[in-house]
mmCIF file of C-alpha atoms and ligand atoms in Angstrom:
data_model
loop_
_atom_site.group_PDB
_atom_site.id
_atom_site.type_symbol
_atom_site.label_atom_id
_atom_site.label_comp_id
_atom_site.label_asym_id
_atom_site.label_seq_id
_atom_site.Cartn_x
_atom_site.Cartn_y
_atom_site.Cartn_z
ATOM 1 C CA GLY E 23 -135.648 35.987 102.118
ATOM 2 C CA ASP E 24 -137.721 37.145 99.135
ATOM 3 C CA VAL E 25 -135.559 40.221 98.670
ATOM 4 C CA ARG E 26 -132.417 38.129 98.913
ATOM 5 C CA SER E 27 -133.475 35.572 96.291
ATOM 6 C CA ALA E 28 -134.745 38.275 93.933
ATOM 7 C CA ILE E 29 -131.411 40.068 94.103
ATOM 8 C CA HIS E 30 -129.470 36.814 93.681
ATOM 9 C CA LYS E 31 -131.390 36.193 90.473
ATOM 10 C CA ILE E 32 -130.097 39.412 88.963
ATOM 11 C CA GLY E 33 -126.554 38.350 89.737
ATOM 12 C CA ALA E 34 -125.512 39.844 93.080
ATOM 13 C CA ALA E 35 -123.355 37.449 95.085
ATOM 14 C CA GLU E 36 -123.219 38.963 98.548
ATOM 15 C CA ILE E 37 -125.892 41.215 99.905
ATOM 16 C CA GLU E 38 -126.567 42.740 103.254
ATOM 17 C CA VAL E 39 -129.982 44.012 104.137
ATOM 18 C CA HIS E 40 -130.223 46.811 106.678
ATOM 19 C CA PHE E 41 -133.546 47.700 108.197
ATOM 20 C CA GLY E 42 -133.948 51.236 109.385
ATOM 21 C CA ALA E 43 -136.812 53.165 110.876
ATOM 22 C CA GLN E 44 -138.540 55.593 108.582
ATOM 23 C CA VAL E 45 -139.887 57.947 111.177
ATOM 24 C CA ARG E 46 -142.493 60.317 109.878
ATOM 25 C CA ALA E 47 -142.018 63.908 111.006
ATOM 26 C CA PRO E 48 -144.728 66.417 111.833
ATOM 27 C CA GLN E 49 -145.077 69.333 109.425
ATOM 28 C CA ASN E 50 -143.127 71.674 111.705
ATOM 29 C CA LEU E 51 -140.163 70.280 113.583
ATOM 30 C CA PRO E 52 -140.156 71.123 117.301
ATOM 31 C CA LEU E 53 -136.396 71.855 117.135
ATOM 32 C CA PRO E 54 -134.021 71.894 114.147
ATOM 33 C CA GLY E 55 -133.154 68.289 113.278
ATOM 34 C CA ILE E 56 -135.499 66.775 115.865
ATOM 35 C CA LYS E 57 -138.698 65.094 114.690
ATOM 36 C CA HIS E 58 -140.435 64.168 117.916
ATOM 37 C CA ILE E 59 -140.114 65.219 121.527
ATOM 38 C CA VAL E 60 -141.815 62.897 123.980
ATOM 39 C CA ALA E 61 -141.989 63.609 127.711
ATOM 40 C CA ILE E 62 -142.309 60.747 130.177
ATOM 41 C CA ALA E 63 -144.143 61.522 133.401
ATOM 42 C CA SER E 64 -145.518 59.906 136.518
ATOM 43 C CA GLY E 65 -147.601 61.209 139.390
ATOM 44 C CA LYS E 66 -145.059 60.176 142.009
ATOM 45 C CA GLY E 67 -141.566 58.729 142.337
ATOM 46 C CA GLY E 68 -140.722 55.060 142.483
ATOM 47 C CA VAL E 69 -143.114 53.745 139.830
ATOM 48 C CA GLY E 70 -140.242 53.118 137.416
ATOM 49 C CA LYS E 71 -140.535 56.202 135.212
ATOM 50 C CA SER E 72 -136.767 56.480 134.703
ATOM 51 C CA THR E 73 -136.412 52.749 134.117
ATOM 52 C CA VAL E 74 -139.141 52.866 131.485
ATOM 53 C CA ALA E 75 -137.619 55.987 129.867
ATOM 54 C CA ALA E 76 -134.165 54.366 129.577
ATOM 55 C CA ASN E 77 -135.406 51.043 128.210
ATOM 56 C CA LEU E 78 -137.878 52.645 125.809
ATOM 57 C CA ALA E 79 -135.214 54.993 124.469
ATOM 58 C CA ILE E 80 -132.823 52.106 123.795
ATOM 59 C CA ALA E 81 -135.644 49.954 122.397
ATOM 60 C CA LEU E 82 -136.399 52.699 119.865
ATOM 61 C CA THR E 83 -132.758 52.673 118.700
ATOM 62 C CA LEU E 84 -133.012 48.882 118.354
ATOM 63 C CA GLU E 85 -135.855 49.542 115.880
ATOM 64 C CA GLY E 86 -133.401 51.634 113.875
ATOM 65 C CA ALA E 87 -134.275 55.134 115.083
ATOM 66 C CA HIS E 88 -131.927 57.951 116.162
ATOM 67 C CA VAL E 89 -132.718 58.712 119.782
ATOM 68 C CA GLY E 90 -131.711 61.248 122.414
ATOM 69 C CA LEU E 91 -132.531 61.016 126.112
ATOM 70 C CA LEU E 92 -132.704 64.113 128.262
ATOM 71 C CA ASP E 93 -132.772 63.433 131.975
ATOM 72 C CA ALA E 94 -134.769 66.454 133.117
ATOM 73 C CA ASP E 95 -135.548 64.848 136.480
ATOM 74 C CA ILE E 96 -133.557 67.658 138.039
ATOM 75 C CA TYR E 97 -134.445 66.724 141.605
ATOM 76 C CA GLY E 98 -133.301 63.128 141.309
ATOM 77 C CA PRO E 99 -131.499 62.460 138.038
ATOM 78 C CA SER E 100 -130.968 58.705 137.691
ATOM 79 C CA GLN E 101 -130.183 58.216 134.012
ATOM 80 C CA ALA E 102 -126.435 58.587 134.538
ATOM 81 C CA GLN E 103 -126.585 55.543 136.806
ATOM 82 C CA MET E 104 -128.890 53.619 134.465
ATOM 83 C CA PHE E 105 -126.382 54.157 131.661
ATOM 84 C CA GLY E 106 -123.284 53.691 133.831
ATOM 85 C CA SER E 107 -122.013 57.170 133.057
ATOM 86 C CA GLN E 108 -121.895 58.709 136.540
ATOM 87 C CA GLY E 109 -118.287 59.868 136.339
ATOM 88 C CA SER E 110 -118.407 61.235 132.801
ATOM 89 C CA LYS E 111 -118.088 64.959 132.196
ATOM 90 C CA LEU E 112 -119.874 66.607 129.311
ATOM 91 C CA MET E 113 -117.727 68.208 126.622
ATOM 92 C CA VAL E 114 -118.452 71.429 124.790
ATOM 93 C CA ASP E 115 -118.131 71.776 121.009
ATOM 94 C CA ASP E 116 -116.703 74.704 119.022
ATOM 95 C CA GLN E 117 -120.105 76.388 119.046
ATOM 96 C CA LYS E 118 -120.104 76.170 122.858
ATOM 97 C CA ARG E 119 -122.870 73.585 122.828
ATOM 98 C CA MET E 120 -122.902 70.661 125.255
ATOM 99 C CA VAL E 121 -122.057 67.380 123.577
ATOM 100 C CA PRO E 122 -124.251 64.498 124.778
ATOM 101 C CA LEU E 123 -122.646 61.294 126.011
ATOM 102 C CA GLU E 124 -123.206 58.286 123.763
ATOM 103 C CA ARG E 125 -124.327 54.988 125.306
ATOM 104 C CA TYR E 126 -126.022 52.030 123.642
ATOM 105 C CA GLY E 127 -126.613 54.135 120.554
ATOM 106 C CA ILE E 128 -128.337 56.890 122.525
ATOM 107 C CA LYS E 129 -127.336 60.504 123.015
ATOM 108 C CA LEU E 130 -127.652 61.203 126.705
ATOM 109 C CA ILE E 131 -127.714 64.399 128.739
ATOM 110 C CA SER E 132 -128.250 64.081 132.472
ATOM 111 C CA MET E 133 -128.165 66.721 135.164
ATOM 112 C CA ALA E 134 -125.963 64.261 137.053
ATOM 113 C CA ASN E 135 -123.193 64.908 134.510
ATOM 114 C CA ILE E 136 -123.466 68.648 135.020
ATOM 115 C CA VAL E 137 -123.968 69.140 138.744
ATOM 116 C CA PRO E 138 -121.833 66.981 141.092
ATOM 117 C CA PRO E 139 -124.011 64.200 142.593
ATOM 118 C CA GLY E 140 -125.372 65.000 146.012
ATOM 119 C CA GLN E 141 -125.083 68.746 145.529
ATOM 120 C CA ALA E 142 -128.379 70.287 146.530
ATOM 121 C CA MET E 143 -129.861 72.495 143.851
ATOM 122 C CA VAL E 144 -132.397 75.180 144.513
ATOM 123 C CA TRP E 145 -134.536 75.552 141.438
ATOM 124 C CA ARG E 146 -136.047 78.976 141.224
ATOM 125 C CA GLY E 147 -138.434 79.438 138.330
ATOM 126 C CA PRO E 148 -136.228 81.471 135.981
ATOM 127 C CA ILE E 149 -133.182 79.245 136.576
ATOM 128 C CA LEU E 150 -135.207 76.138 135.902
ATOM 129 C CA HIS E 151 -136.628 77.643 132.740
ATOM 130 C CA GLY E 152 -133.156 78.729 131.580
ATOM 131 C CA THR E 153 -131.777 75.254 132.227
ATOM 132 C CA ILE E 154 -134.514 73.551 130.234
ATOM 133 C CA LYS E 155 -133.960 76.034 127.429
ATOM 134 C CA GLN E 156 -130.241 75.216 127.433
ATOM 135 C CA PHE E 157 -130.987 71.477 127.357
ATOM 136 C CA LEU E 158 -133.104 71.956 124.272
ATOM 137 C CA GLN E 159 -131.232 74.621 122.361
ATOM 138 C CA GLU E 160 -127.603 74.519 123.482
ATOM 139 C CA VAL E 161 -126.970 70.805 123.127
ATOM 140 C CA ALA E 162 -125.460 69.303 119.987
ATOM 141 C CA TRP E 163 -128.254 66.736 119.652
ATOM 142 C CA GLY E 164 -127.753 66.305 115.918
ATOM 143 C CA ASP E 165 -130.531 64.713 113.875
ATOM 144 C CA LEU E 166 -132.954 62.767 116.057
ATOM 145 C CA ASP E 167 -136.124 60.864 115.334
ATOM 146 C CA TYR E 168 -137.044 60.983 118.999
ATOM 147 C CA LEU E 169 -135.918 63.084 121.931
ATOM 148 C CA ILE E 170 -137.187 61.357 125.067
ATOM 149 C CA ILE E 171 -137.462 63.521 128.171
ATOM 150 C CA ASP E 172 -137.491 61.984 131.638
ATOM 151 C CA LEU E 173 -139.526 64.478 133.698
ATOM 152 C CA PRO E 174 -139.395 64.940 137.463
ATOM 153 C CA PRO E 175 -142.302 63.196 139.209
ATOM 154 C CA GLY E 176 -145.290 65.154 140.378
ATOM 155 C CA THR E 177 -144.477 68.798 139.801
ATOM 156 C CA GLY E 178 -145.560 70.598 136.659
ATOM 157 C CA ASP E 179 -142.882 73.260 136.302
ATOM 158 C CA VAL E 180 -140.693 71.417 133.792
ATOM 159 C CA GLN E 181 -143.764 70.579 131.687
ATOM 160 C CA LEU E 182 -144.677 74.260 131.725
ATOM 161 C CA SER E 183 -141.203 75.354 130.571
ATOM 162 C CA LEU E 184 -141.127 72.688 127.873
ATOM 163 C CA SER E 185 -144.497 73.677 126.512
ATOM 164 C CA GLN E 186 -143.393 77.314 126.355
ATOM 165 C CA LEU E 187 -140.081 76.528 124.657
ATOM 166 C CA THR E 188 -141.020 73.905 122.111
ATOM 167 C CA ARG E 189 -143.833 71.748 120.833
ATOM 168 C CA LEU E 190 -143.995 68.259 122.279
ATOM 169 C CA SER E 191 -145.398 65.461 120.175
ATOM 170 C CA GLY E 192 -146.934 64.333 123.418
ATOM 171 C CA GLY E 193 -146.582 62.987 126.908
ATOM 172 C CA LEU E 194 -146.491 59.437 128.141
ATOM 173 C CA ILE E 195 -147.715 58.366 131.560
ATOM 174 C CA VAL E 196 -146.043 55.643 133.602
ATOM 175 C CA THR E 197 -148.141 54.085 136.327
ATOM 176 C CA THR E 198 -148.356 50.930 138.400
ATOM 177 C CA PRO E 199 -151.602 48.946 138.564
ATOM 178 C CA GLN E 200 -152.779 49.993 142.024
ATOM 179 C CA ASP E 201 -155.589 52.483 142.463
ATOM 180 C CA VAL E 202 -153.425 54.739 144.647
ATOM 181 C CA ALA E 203 -150.784 54.943 141.932
ATOM 182 C CA ARG E 204 -153.418 55.671 139.322
ATOM 183 C CA ILE E 205 -154.830 58.517 141.369
ATOM 184 C CA ASP E 206 -151.320 60.018 141.453
ATOM 185 C CA ALA E 207 -150.857 59.400 137.750
ATOM 186 C CA GLU E 208 -154.003 61.362 137.031
ATOM 187 C CA ARG E 209 -152.125 64.376 138.367
ATOM 188 C CA ALA E 210 -149.536 63.877 135.644
ATOM 189 C CA VAL E 211 -152.329 63.708 133.070
ATOM 190 C CA ASP E 212 -153.764 66.966 134.419
ATOM 191 C CA MET E 213 -150.414 68.718 134.176
ATOM 192 C CA PHE E 214 -150.070 67.816 130.517
ATOM 193 C CA LYS E 215 -153.622 68.930 129.853
ATOM 194 C CA ARG E 216 -153.076 72.270 131.557
ATOM 195 C CA VAL E 217 -150.188 73.059 129.180
ATOM 196 C CA GLN E 218 -152.036 71.576 126.198
ATOM 197 C CA VAL E 219 -149.738 68.639 125.613
ATOM 198 C CA ASN E 220 -151.576 65.631 124.262
ATOM 199 C CA ILE E 221 -151.218 62.262 125.945
ATOM 200 C CA LEU E 222 -149.725 59.603 123.690
ATOM 201 C CA GLY E 223 -150.431 56.726 125.995
ATOM 202 C CA VAL E 224 -150.102 54.925 129.302
ATOM 203 C CA ILE E 225 -147.480 52.338 130.204
ATOM 204 C CA GLU E 226 -148.151 50.129 133.176
ATOM 205 C CA ASN E 227 -145.008 49.096 135.032
ATOM 206 C CA MET E 228 -144.583 46.332 137.617
ATOM 207 C CA SER E 229 -147.722 44.734 136.206
ATOM 208 C CA TYR E 230 -147.047 41.115 137.091
ATOM 209 C CA PHE E 231 -144.417 38.643 138.173
ATOM 210 C CA GLU E 232 -143.810 35.768 135.796
ATOM 211 C CA GLN E 233 -142.513 32.394 136.919
ATOM 212 C CA ASN E 234 -142.519 29.135 134.939
ATOM 213 C CA GLY E 235 -144.784 30.773 132.391
ATOM 214 C CA HIS E 236 -147.329 31.740 135.040
ATOM 215 C CA LYS E 237 -148.173 35.415 135.565
ATOM 216 C CA THR E 238 -149.113 36.681 139.027
ATOM 217 C CA TYR E 239 -150.692 40.129 139.038
ATOM 218 C CA ILE E 240 -149.242 41.225 142.368
ATOM 219 C CA PHE E 241 -150.821 44.680 142.428
ATOM 220 C CA GLY E 242 -154.071 43.813 140.648
ATOM 221 C CA GLN E 243 -154.771 43.589 136.960
ATOM 222 C CA GLY E 244 -155.917 46.032 134.314
ATOM 223 C CA GLY E 245 -155.394 49.347 136.156
ATOM 224 C CA GLY E 246 -153.249 50.962 133.469
ATOM 225 C CA ARG E 247 -155.568 49.868 130.685
ATOM 226 C CA LYS E 248 -158.545 51.281 132.578
ATOM 227 C CA MET E 249 -156.727 54.570 132.999
ATOM 228 C CA ALA E 250 -155.935 54.743 129.272
ATOM 229 C CA GLU E 251 -159.602 54.143 128.462
ATOM 230 C CA GLN E 252 -160.665 56.813 130.915
ATOM 231 C CA TYR E 253 -158.424 59.387 129.206
ATOM 232 C CA LYS E 254 -159.189 58.114 125.709
ATOM 233 C CA THR E 255 -155.534 57.432 125.047
ATOM 234 C CA ALA E 256 -153.563 54.372 123.980
ATOM 235 C CA PHE E 257 -152.489 51.623 126.328
ATOM 236 C CA LEU E 258 -148.895 50.959 125.283
ATOM 237 C CA GLY E 259 -148.109 47.907 127.359
ATOM 238 C CA GLU E 260 -147.539 46.032 130.598
ATOM 239 C CA ILE E 261 -143.998 45.690 131.915
ATOM 240 C CA PRO E 262 -143.444 42.800 134.342
ATOM 241 C CA ILE E 263 -141.695 43.211 137.657
ATOM 242 C CA ALA E 264 -138.403 41.368 137.259
ATOM 243 C CA LEU E 265 -135.069 41.111 138.984
ATOM 244 C CA SER E 266 -133.271 41.704 135.679
ATOM 245 C CA VAL E 267 -134.998 45.075 135.279
ATOM 246 C CA ARG E 268 -133.870 46.268 138.710
ATOM 247 C CA GLU E 269 -130.348 44.860 138.308
ATOM 248 C CA GLY E 270 -130.047 46.331 134.837
ATOM 249 C CA GLY E 271 -130.891 49.781 136.155
ATOM 250 C CA ASP E 272 -128.437 49.534 139.048
ATOM 251 C CA SER E 273 -125.573 48.162 136.989
ATOM 252 C CA GLY E 274 -125.765 50.636 134.123
ATOM 253 C CA VAL E 275 -126.829 48.013 131.567
ATOM 254 C CA PRO E 276 -130.605 48.335 131.013
ATOM 255 C CA VAL E 277 -132.393 45.022 130.506
ATOM 256 C CA VAL E 278 -133.105 45.565 126.790
ATOM 257 C CA VAL E 279 -129.309 45.492 126.328
ATOM 258 C CA GLY E 280 -128.295 43.195 129.197
ATOM 259 C CA ALA E 281 -130.908 40.452 128.707
ATOM 260 C CA PRO E 282 -132.305 41.119 125.233
ATOM 261 C CA GLN E 283 -133.980 37.687 124.939
ATOM 262 C CA SER E 284 -135.916 37.997 128.209
ATOM 263 C CA PRO E 285 -139.704 38.461 128.273
ATOM 264 C CA GLU E 286 -139.234 41.758 130.146
ATOM 265 C CA ALA E 287 -136.951 43.110 127.382
ATOM 266 C CA GLU E 288 -139.552 42.026 124.811
ATOM 267 C CA ALA E 289 -142.241 43.861 126.811
ATOM 268 C CA PHE E 290 -140.217 47.087 126.601
ATOM 269 C CA ARG E 291 -139.597 46.564 122.891
ATOM 270 C CA GLN E 292 -143.266 45.993 122.182
ATOM 271 C CA ALA E 293 -144.168 49.133 124.156
ATOM 272 C CA ALA E 294 -141.586 51.081 122.103
ATOM 273 C CA ARG E 295 -143.126 49.836 118.844
ATOM 274 C CA ASN E 296 -146.556 50.840 120.112
ATOM 275 C CA LEU E 297 -145.229 54.287 121.018
ATOM 276 C CA ALA E 298 -143.660 54.693 117.571
ATOM 277 C CA GLY E 299 -146.988 53.710 116.024
ATOM 278 C CA GLN E 300 -148.849 56.299 118.065
ATOM 279 C CA LEU E 301 -146.340 58.999 117.081
ATOM 280 C CA SER E 302 -146.648 58.077 113.457
ATOM 281 C CA MET E 303 -150.424 58.451 113.683
ATOM 282 C CA HIS E 304 -150.178 61.699 115.614
ATOM 283 C CA SER E 305 -147.783 63.130 112.992
ATOM 284 C CA TYR E 306 -150.719 63.293 110.619
ATOM 285 C CA LEU E 307 -152.727 65.146 113.200
ATOM 286 C CA LEU E 308 -150.078 67.573 114.468
ATOM 287 C CA LEU E 309 -150.911 70.795 112.726
ATOM 288 C CA PRO E 310 -148.488 73.682 112.351
ATOM 289 C CA MET E 311 -148.752 76.234 115.120
ATOM 290 C CA ALA E 312 -150.840 79.295 114.329
HETATM 291 P P1 ADP F 424 -138.928 56.529 139.206
HETATM 292 O O1 ADP F 424 -138.149 57.116 138.078
HETATM 293 O O2 ADP F 424 -140.393 56.449 138.928
HETATM 294 O O3 ADP F 424 -138.644 57.175 140.530
HETATM 295 P P2 ADP F 424 -137.148 54.272 138.948
HETATM 296 O O4 ADP F 424 -137.147 54.026 137.491
HETATM 297 O O5 ADP F 424 -135.967 54.959 139.555
HETATM 298 O O6 ADP F 424 -138.489 55.003 139.384
HETATM 299 O O7 ADP F 424 -137.388 52.845 139.635
HETATM 300 C C1 ADP F 424 -137.437 52.711 141.055
HETATM 301 C C2 ADP F 424 -136.819 51.365 141.427
HETATM 302 O O8 ADP F 424 -137.634 50.306 140.960
HETATM 303 C C3 ADP F 424 -135.452 51.138 140.814
HETATM 304 O O9 ADP F 424 -134.645 50.446 141.719
HETATM 305 C C4 ADP F 424 -135.750 50.278 139.604
HETATM 306 O O10 ADP F 424 -134.655 49.454 139.235
HETATM 307 C C5 ADP F 424 -136.904 49.445 140.096
HETATM 308 N N1 ADP F 424 -137.798 49.030 139.012
HETATM 309 C C6 ADP F 424 -138.447 49.821 138.119
HETATM 310 N N2 ADP F 424 -139.194 49.091 137.278
HETATM 311 C C7 ADP F 424 -139.016 47.787 137.633
HETATM 312 C C8 ADP F 424 -139.519 46.523 137.132
HETATM 313 N N3 ADP F 424 -140.352 46.466 136.114
HETATM 314 N N4 ADP F 424 -139.078 45.393 137.761
HETATM 315 C C9 ADP F 424 -138.223 45.452 138.813
HETATM 316 N N5 ADP F 424 -137.733 46.587 139.322
HETATM 317 C C10 ADP F 424 -138.119 47.742 138.743
#
């Protein structure tokens, strides 16, 4: 409003104000044109890691950032379904690089668009490493503020390859509030620590069910926050359990796009802003590699 009236005073009739994200980059970029690489992990499957990755990635674009999403959950890639791009084939550009699909403003690469669904893959170490390398270096990602990586649950082999091939801005842990889930999530924390990737924060998913303005903490309250305190990292937010989140994932229209006014979409957007804030702070601290 202030900007508008100030500009009107100097004689402009029609103005349009565009807000963009000014994303601060670390001193050394992890890959040409890419400012931040963030890996999203969980200790086990089913806690909503892929759902969180998809909604966070889109939420970051809604803040004005350029975002890529790499579905590196090679054992159970689900991002193609979340983005409704199961049938799409990846193209190759004139430099023989894979061209990501574009959905909801995001550049998306999923294993599901490379290997036919249902085809069993045997991932021997060198093949896995080569595939991750290709995903990073032989994809026409273009200029990105954030490359979000959806990791496979549990195992540490993709983390290991990533840490050898590039420098992550950090890892993010998705957990549910129960103690059992947190014990599993600690494994994900350990795997990042072992490869010297710092933890940017914890997101708690399926935190509560909200009805008529009343929140019921089905699986107990405060587990994710406790975990963040224990690891001296940021607590990025609580995501409610909601039908719209599940339906959004199944139908290929994630809730931040499909029901943008809903409290659950707002929870994802707030978590994305918190993540961006953490990255901005960490950019000051990320020193060039020796
Ligand atoms: P993971 O990647 O950890 O294996 P997914 O993201 O595939 O988990 O989620 C598992 C299932 O739970 C999916 O059907 C998804 O739609 C659902 N789900 C995830 N988060 C929520 C939520 N906050 N509310 C409702 N359903 C959810």
